[in-house]
Short mmCIF file of C-alpha atoms in Angstrom, two decimals:
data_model
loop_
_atom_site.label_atom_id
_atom_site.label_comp_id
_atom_site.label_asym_id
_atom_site.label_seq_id
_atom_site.Cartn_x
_atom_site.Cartn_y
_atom_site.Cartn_z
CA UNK A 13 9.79 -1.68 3.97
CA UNK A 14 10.38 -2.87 0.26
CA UNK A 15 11.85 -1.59 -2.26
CA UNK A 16 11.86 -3.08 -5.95
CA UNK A 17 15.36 -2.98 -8.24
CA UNK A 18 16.35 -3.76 -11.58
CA UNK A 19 19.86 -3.67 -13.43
CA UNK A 20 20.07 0.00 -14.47
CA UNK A 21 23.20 2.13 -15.51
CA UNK A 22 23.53 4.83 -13.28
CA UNK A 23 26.01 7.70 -13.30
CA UNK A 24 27.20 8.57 -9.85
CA UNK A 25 29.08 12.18 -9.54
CA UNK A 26 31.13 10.70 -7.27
CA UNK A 27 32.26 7.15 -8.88
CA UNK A 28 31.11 7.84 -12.89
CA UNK A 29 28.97 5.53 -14.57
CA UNK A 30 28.31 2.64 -13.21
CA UNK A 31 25.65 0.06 -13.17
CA UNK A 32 24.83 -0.66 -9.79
CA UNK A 33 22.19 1.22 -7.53
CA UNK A 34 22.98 2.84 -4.26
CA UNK A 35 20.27 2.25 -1.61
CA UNK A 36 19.93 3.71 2.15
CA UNK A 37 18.10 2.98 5.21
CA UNK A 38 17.81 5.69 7.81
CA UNK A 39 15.74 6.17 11.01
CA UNK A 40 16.36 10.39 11.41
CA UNK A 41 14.83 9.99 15.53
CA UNK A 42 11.60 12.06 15.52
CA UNK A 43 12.77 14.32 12.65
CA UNK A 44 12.86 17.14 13.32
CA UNK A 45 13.71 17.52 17.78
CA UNK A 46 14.15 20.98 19.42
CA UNK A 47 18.21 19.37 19.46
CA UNK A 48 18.32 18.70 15.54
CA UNK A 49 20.70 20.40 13.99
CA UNK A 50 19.61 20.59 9.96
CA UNK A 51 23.48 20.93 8.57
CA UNK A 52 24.57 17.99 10.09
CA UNK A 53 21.59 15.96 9.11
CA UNK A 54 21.77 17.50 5.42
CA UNK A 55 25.59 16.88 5.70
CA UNK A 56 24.81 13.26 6.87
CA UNK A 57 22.98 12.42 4.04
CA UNK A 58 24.89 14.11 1.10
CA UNK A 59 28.11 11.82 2.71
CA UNK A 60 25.73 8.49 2.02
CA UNK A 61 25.27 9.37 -2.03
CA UNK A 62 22.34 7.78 -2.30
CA UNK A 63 20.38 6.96 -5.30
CA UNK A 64 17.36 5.89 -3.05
CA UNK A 65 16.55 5.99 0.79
CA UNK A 66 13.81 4.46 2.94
CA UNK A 67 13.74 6.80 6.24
CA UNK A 68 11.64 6.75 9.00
CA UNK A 69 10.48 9.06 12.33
CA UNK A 70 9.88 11.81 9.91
CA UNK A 71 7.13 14.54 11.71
CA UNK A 72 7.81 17.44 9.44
CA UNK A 73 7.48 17.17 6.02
CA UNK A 74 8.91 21.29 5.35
CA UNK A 75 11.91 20.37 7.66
CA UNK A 76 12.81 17.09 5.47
CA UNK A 77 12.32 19.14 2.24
CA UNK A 78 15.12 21.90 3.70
CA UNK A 79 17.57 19.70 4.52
CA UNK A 80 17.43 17.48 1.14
CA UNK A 81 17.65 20.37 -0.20
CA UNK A 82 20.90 21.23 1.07
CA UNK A 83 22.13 17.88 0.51
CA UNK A 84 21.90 18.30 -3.28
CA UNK A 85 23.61 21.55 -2.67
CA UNK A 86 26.53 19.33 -1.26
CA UNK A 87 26.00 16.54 -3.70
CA UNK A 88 24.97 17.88 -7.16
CA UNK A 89 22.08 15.77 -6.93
CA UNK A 90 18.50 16.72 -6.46
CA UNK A 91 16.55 15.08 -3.81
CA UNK A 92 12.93 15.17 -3.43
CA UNK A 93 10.80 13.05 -0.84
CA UNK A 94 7.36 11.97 -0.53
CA UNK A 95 5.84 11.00 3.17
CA UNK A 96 3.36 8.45 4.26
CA UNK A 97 -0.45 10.06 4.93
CA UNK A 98 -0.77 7.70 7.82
CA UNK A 99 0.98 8.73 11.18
CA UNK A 100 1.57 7.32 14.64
CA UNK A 101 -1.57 8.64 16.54
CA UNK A 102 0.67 9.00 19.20
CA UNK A 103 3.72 10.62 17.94
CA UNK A 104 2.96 12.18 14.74
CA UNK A 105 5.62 10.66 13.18
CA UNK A 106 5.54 8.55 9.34
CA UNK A 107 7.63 6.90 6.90
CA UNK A 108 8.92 8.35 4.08
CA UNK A 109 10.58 7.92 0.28
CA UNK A 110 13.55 10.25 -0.79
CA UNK A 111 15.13 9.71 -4.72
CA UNK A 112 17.61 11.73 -6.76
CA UNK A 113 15.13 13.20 -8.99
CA UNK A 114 18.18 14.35 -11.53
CA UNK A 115 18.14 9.73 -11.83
CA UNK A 116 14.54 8.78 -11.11
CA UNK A 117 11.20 9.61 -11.76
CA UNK A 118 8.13 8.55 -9.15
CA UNK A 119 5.35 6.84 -11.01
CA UNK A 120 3.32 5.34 -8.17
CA UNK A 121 3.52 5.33 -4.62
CA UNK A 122 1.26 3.40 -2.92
CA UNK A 123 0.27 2.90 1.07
CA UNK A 124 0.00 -0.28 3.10
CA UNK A 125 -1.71 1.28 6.64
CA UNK A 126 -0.95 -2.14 8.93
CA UNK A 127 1.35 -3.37 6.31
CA UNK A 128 -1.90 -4.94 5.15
CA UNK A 129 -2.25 -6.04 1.92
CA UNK A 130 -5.57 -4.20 0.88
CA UNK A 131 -4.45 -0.56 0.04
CA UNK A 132 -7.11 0.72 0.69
CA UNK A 133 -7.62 0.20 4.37
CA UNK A 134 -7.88 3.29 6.68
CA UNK A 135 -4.83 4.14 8.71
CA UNK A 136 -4.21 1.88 11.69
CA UNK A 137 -2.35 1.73 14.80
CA UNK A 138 0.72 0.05 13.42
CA UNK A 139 3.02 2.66 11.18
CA UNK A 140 2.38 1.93 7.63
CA UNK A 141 4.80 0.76 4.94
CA UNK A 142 5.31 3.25 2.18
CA UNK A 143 6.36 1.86 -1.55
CA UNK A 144 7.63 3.80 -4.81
CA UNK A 145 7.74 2.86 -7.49
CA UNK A 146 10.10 4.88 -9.93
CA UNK A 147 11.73 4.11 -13.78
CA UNK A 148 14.89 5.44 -14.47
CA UNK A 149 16.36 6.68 -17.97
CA UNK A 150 16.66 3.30 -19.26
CA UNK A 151 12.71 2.60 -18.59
CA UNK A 152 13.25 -0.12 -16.12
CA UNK A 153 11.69 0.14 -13.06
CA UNK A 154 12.91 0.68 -9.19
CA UNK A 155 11.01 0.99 -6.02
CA UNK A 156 11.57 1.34 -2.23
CA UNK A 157 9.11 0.66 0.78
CA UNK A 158 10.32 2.36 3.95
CA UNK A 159 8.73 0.27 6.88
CA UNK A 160 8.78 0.74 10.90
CA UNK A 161 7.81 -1.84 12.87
CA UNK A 162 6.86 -1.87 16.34
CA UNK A 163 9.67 -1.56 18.96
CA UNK A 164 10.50 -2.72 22.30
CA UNK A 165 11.03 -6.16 23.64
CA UNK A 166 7.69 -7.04 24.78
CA UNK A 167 6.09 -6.57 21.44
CA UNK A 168 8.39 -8.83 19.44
CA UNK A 169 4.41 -10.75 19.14
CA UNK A 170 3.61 -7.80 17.02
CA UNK A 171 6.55 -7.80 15.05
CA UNK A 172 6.30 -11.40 14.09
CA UNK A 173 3.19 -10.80 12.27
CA UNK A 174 4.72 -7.51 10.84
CA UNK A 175 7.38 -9.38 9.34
CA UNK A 176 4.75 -11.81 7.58
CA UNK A 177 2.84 -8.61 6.22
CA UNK A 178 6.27 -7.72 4.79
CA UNK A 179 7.50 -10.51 3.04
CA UNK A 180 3.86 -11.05 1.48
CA UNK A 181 3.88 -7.75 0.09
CA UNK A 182 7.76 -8.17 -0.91
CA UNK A 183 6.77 -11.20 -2.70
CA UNK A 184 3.45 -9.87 -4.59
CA UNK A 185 5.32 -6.85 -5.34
CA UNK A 186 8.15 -8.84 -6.60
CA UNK A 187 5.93 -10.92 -8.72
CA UNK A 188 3.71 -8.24 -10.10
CA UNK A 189 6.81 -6.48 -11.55
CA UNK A 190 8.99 -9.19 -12.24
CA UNK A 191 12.09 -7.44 -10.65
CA UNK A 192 13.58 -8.10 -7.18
CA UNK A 193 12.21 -6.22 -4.01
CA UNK A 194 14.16 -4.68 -0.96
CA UNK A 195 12.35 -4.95 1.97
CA UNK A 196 14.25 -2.07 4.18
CA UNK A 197 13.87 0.36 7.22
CA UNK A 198 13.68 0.44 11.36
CA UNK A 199 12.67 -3.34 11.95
CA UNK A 200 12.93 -2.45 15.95
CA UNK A 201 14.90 -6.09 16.33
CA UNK A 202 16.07 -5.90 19.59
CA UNK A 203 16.37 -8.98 20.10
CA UNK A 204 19.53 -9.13 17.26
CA UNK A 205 21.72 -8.00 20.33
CA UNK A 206 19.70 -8.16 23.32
CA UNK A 207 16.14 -9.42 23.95
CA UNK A 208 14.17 -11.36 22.98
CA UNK A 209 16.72 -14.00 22.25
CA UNK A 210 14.50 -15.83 19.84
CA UNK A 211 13.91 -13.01 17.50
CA UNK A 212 17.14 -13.49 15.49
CA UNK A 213 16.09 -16.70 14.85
CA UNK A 214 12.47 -15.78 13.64
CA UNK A 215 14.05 -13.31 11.16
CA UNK A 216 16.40 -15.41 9.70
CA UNK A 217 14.54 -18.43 9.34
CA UNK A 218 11.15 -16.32 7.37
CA UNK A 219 13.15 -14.62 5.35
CA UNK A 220 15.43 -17.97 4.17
CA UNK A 221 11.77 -19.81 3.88
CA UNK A 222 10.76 -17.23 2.06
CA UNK A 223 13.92 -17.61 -0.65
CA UNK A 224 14.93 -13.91 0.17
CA UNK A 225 18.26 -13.06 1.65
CA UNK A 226 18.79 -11.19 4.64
CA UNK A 227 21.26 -8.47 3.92
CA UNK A 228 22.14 -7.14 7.14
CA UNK A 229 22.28 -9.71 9.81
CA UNK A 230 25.70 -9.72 10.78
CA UNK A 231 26.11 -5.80 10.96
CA UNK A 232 27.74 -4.91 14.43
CA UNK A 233 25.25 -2.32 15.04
CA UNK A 234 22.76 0.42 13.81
CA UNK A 235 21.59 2.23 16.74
CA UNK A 236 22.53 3.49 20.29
CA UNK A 237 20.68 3.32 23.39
CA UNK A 238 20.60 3.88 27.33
CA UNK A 239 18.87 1.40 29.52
CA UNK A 240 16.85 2.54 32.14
CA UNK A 241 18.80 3.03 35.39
CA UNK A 242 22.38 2.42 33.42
CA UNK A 243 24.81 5.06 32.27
CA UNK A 244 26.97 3.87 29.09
CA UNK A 245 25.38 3.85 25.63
CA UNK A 246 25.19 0.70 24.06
CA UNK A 247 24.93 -0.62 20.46
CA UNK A 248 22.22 -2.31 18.63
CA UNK A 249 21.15 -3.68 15.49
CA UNK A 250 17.49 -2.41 14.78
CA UNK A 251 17.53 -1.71 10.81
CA UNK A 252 17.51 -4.29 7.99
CA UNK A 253 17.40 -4.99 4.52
CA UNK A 254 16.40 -7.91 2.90
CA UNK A 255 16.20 -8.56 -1.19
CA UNK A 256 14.66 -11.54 -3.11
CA UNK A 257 17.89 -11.73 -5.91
CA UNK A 258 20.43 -9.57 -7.68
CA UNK A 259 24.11 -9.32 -6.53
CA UNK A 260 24.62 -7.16 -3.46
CA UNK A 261 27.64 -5.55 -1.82
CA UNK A 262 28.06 -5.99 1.55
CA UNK A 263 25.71 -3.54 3.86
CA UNK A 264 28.22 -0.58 5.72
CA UNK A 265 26.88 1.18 8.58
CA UNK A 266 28.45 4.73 8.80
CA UNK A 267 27.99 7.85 10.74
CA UNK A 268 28.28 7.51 14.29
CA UNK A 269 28.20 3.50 14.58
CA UNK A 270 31.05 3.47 12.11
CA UNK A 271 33.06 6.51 14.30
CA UNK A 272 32.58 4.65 17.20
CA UNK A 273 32.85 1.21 16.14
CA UNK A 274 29.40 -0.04 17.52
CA UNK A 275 31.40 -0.46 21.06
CA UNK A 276 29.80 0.12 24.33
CA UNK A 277 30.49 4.07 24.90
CA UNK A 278 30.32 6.29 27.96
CA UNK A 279 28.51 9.76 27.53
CA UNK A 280 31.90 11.43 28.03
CA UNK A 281 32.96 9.58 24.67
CA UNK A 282 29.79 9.57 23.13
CA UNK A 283 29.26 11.18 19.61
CA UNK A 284 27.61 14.09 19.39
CA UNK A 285 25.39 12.92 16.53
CA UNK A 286 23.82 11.35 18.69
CA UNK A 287 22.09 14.47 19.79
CA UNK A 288 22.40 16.59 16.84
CA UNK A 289 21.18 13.87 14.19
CA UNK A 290 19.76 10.51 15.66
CA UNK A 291 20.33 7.59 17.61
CA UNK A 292 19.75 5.69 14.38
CA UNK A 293 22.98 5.42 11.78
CA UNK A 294 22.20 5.42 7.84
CA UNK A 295 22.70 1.76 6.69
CA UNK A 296 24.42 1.75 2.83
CA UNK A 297 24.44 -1.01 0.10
CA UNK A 298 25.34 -0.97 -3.12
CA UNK A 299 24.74 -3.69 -5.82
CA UNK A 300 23.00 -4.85 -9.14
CA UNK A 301 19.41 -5.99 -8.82
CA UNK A 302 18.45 -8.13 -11.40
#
């Protein structure tokens, strides 16, 4: 996922005019589930005030439009969102764009089926990455890809070269616009916590060859899962953001992994969010591209 940022005054309800931009992650699991509950999700995301978000699992493209919906109720923003046309052939699910409309307008969005470079590739087996590319009141101009790589252990092969395909694009993107780029959304890293062990290092090492900076590395967690067989849920650290420049807060992640503290949790403890929203939590930064 990328996303492209320049310096831009923005005037937050919440925290008055400021001149940083406000940027999400968030995986909503196979938006929308028979278990979703749409207040909690709209809730969810009013609570992140987000000038931008990268999100990913979305299936319903009405459902997503309902609940922004309400979260500009909350907010006093106006969210809109635009999906990718390229699905998972087996799950129906796609990435997606949401922006505060009432801040940014959407000149361009363009599709990377493969998270190959060539546009204008048919849709693949891999879930595409899906970039915006908006200009705010000042006429600079912003963009976010939302990107979902492959998941599981055993295809941390695939990953590797999805990780390439990102940081090209970051870095044409970056270059054709001359503004930094955000590479966000559900990286499937499972090796950050868990297996494989060498995936942590693969990460880390592209993205410092690369001259980009890793944003969210040393988060305690971003997701919760069950292992087959086992009974506690456990934490893990599956969504990233990396940027070429500007000066970045550190990332928070809230919700659920914040509530809970990304410790190992037994069902009886467990958040209910975790039924009624996702397994993924939103993943916030803040900061001034340049």
């Amino acid at each position: 996922m990328l996303a492209i940022f320049t310096v831009l005054a923005v005037c937050s309800w919440r925290s008055g005019c400021r001149s940083t931009v406000r940027v999400v992650t968030f995986n909503i699991r196979m938006f929308p589930e028979p278990t979703t509950d749409f207040g909690r999700v709209a809730s969810t995301i009013a609570e992140l005030d987000a000038d931008l978000l990268g999100l990913q699992e979305i299936a319903d493209q009405s459902a997503l439009t309902e609940v922004l919906a309400r979260a500009s109720e909350q907010t006093g923003r106006s969210y809109r969102a635009v999906l990718s046309r390229c699905r998972s052939a087996t799950r129906g699910i796609t990435t997606a764009l949401a922006w505060d409309v009432s801040r940014w307008r959407l000149v361009e969005h363009r599709e990377y089926p493969d998270l190959l470079p060539d546009r204008g590739v048919p849709c693949g087996d891999l879930q595409p990455g899906l970039l915006g590319i908006f200009v705010g009141e000042d006429g600079r101009r912003i963009g976010v890809l939302s990107v979902h790589l492959e998941p599981f252990p055993d295809r941390f092969g695939i990953r590797q070269e999805q990780w390439r395909r990102a940081i090209a694009i970051q870095r044409a993107v970056s270059d054709e616009l001359g503004a930094t780029v955000i590479l966000l959304g559900d990286t499937n890293s499972t090796g950050f916590m868990g297996e494989p062990e060498e995936e942590r290092a693969f990460v880390t090492e592209l993205v410092k060859k690369a001259g980009f900076r890793l944003l969210t590395g040393e988060l305690p967690c971003s997701e919760y899962w069950v292992p087959e067989g086992g009974r506690d849920y456990l934490p893990s650290l599956l969504d990233h953001m990396v940027v070429t420049g500007g000066r970045w807060g550190e990332p928070k992640v809230i919700g659920m992994c914040e509530r809970l503290a990304c410790r190992v949790t037994s069902p009886r403890d467990m958040d209910p969010d975790f039924v009624r929203v996702s397994d993924h939590c939103p993943v916030v930064v803040e900061g001034s591209p340049s």
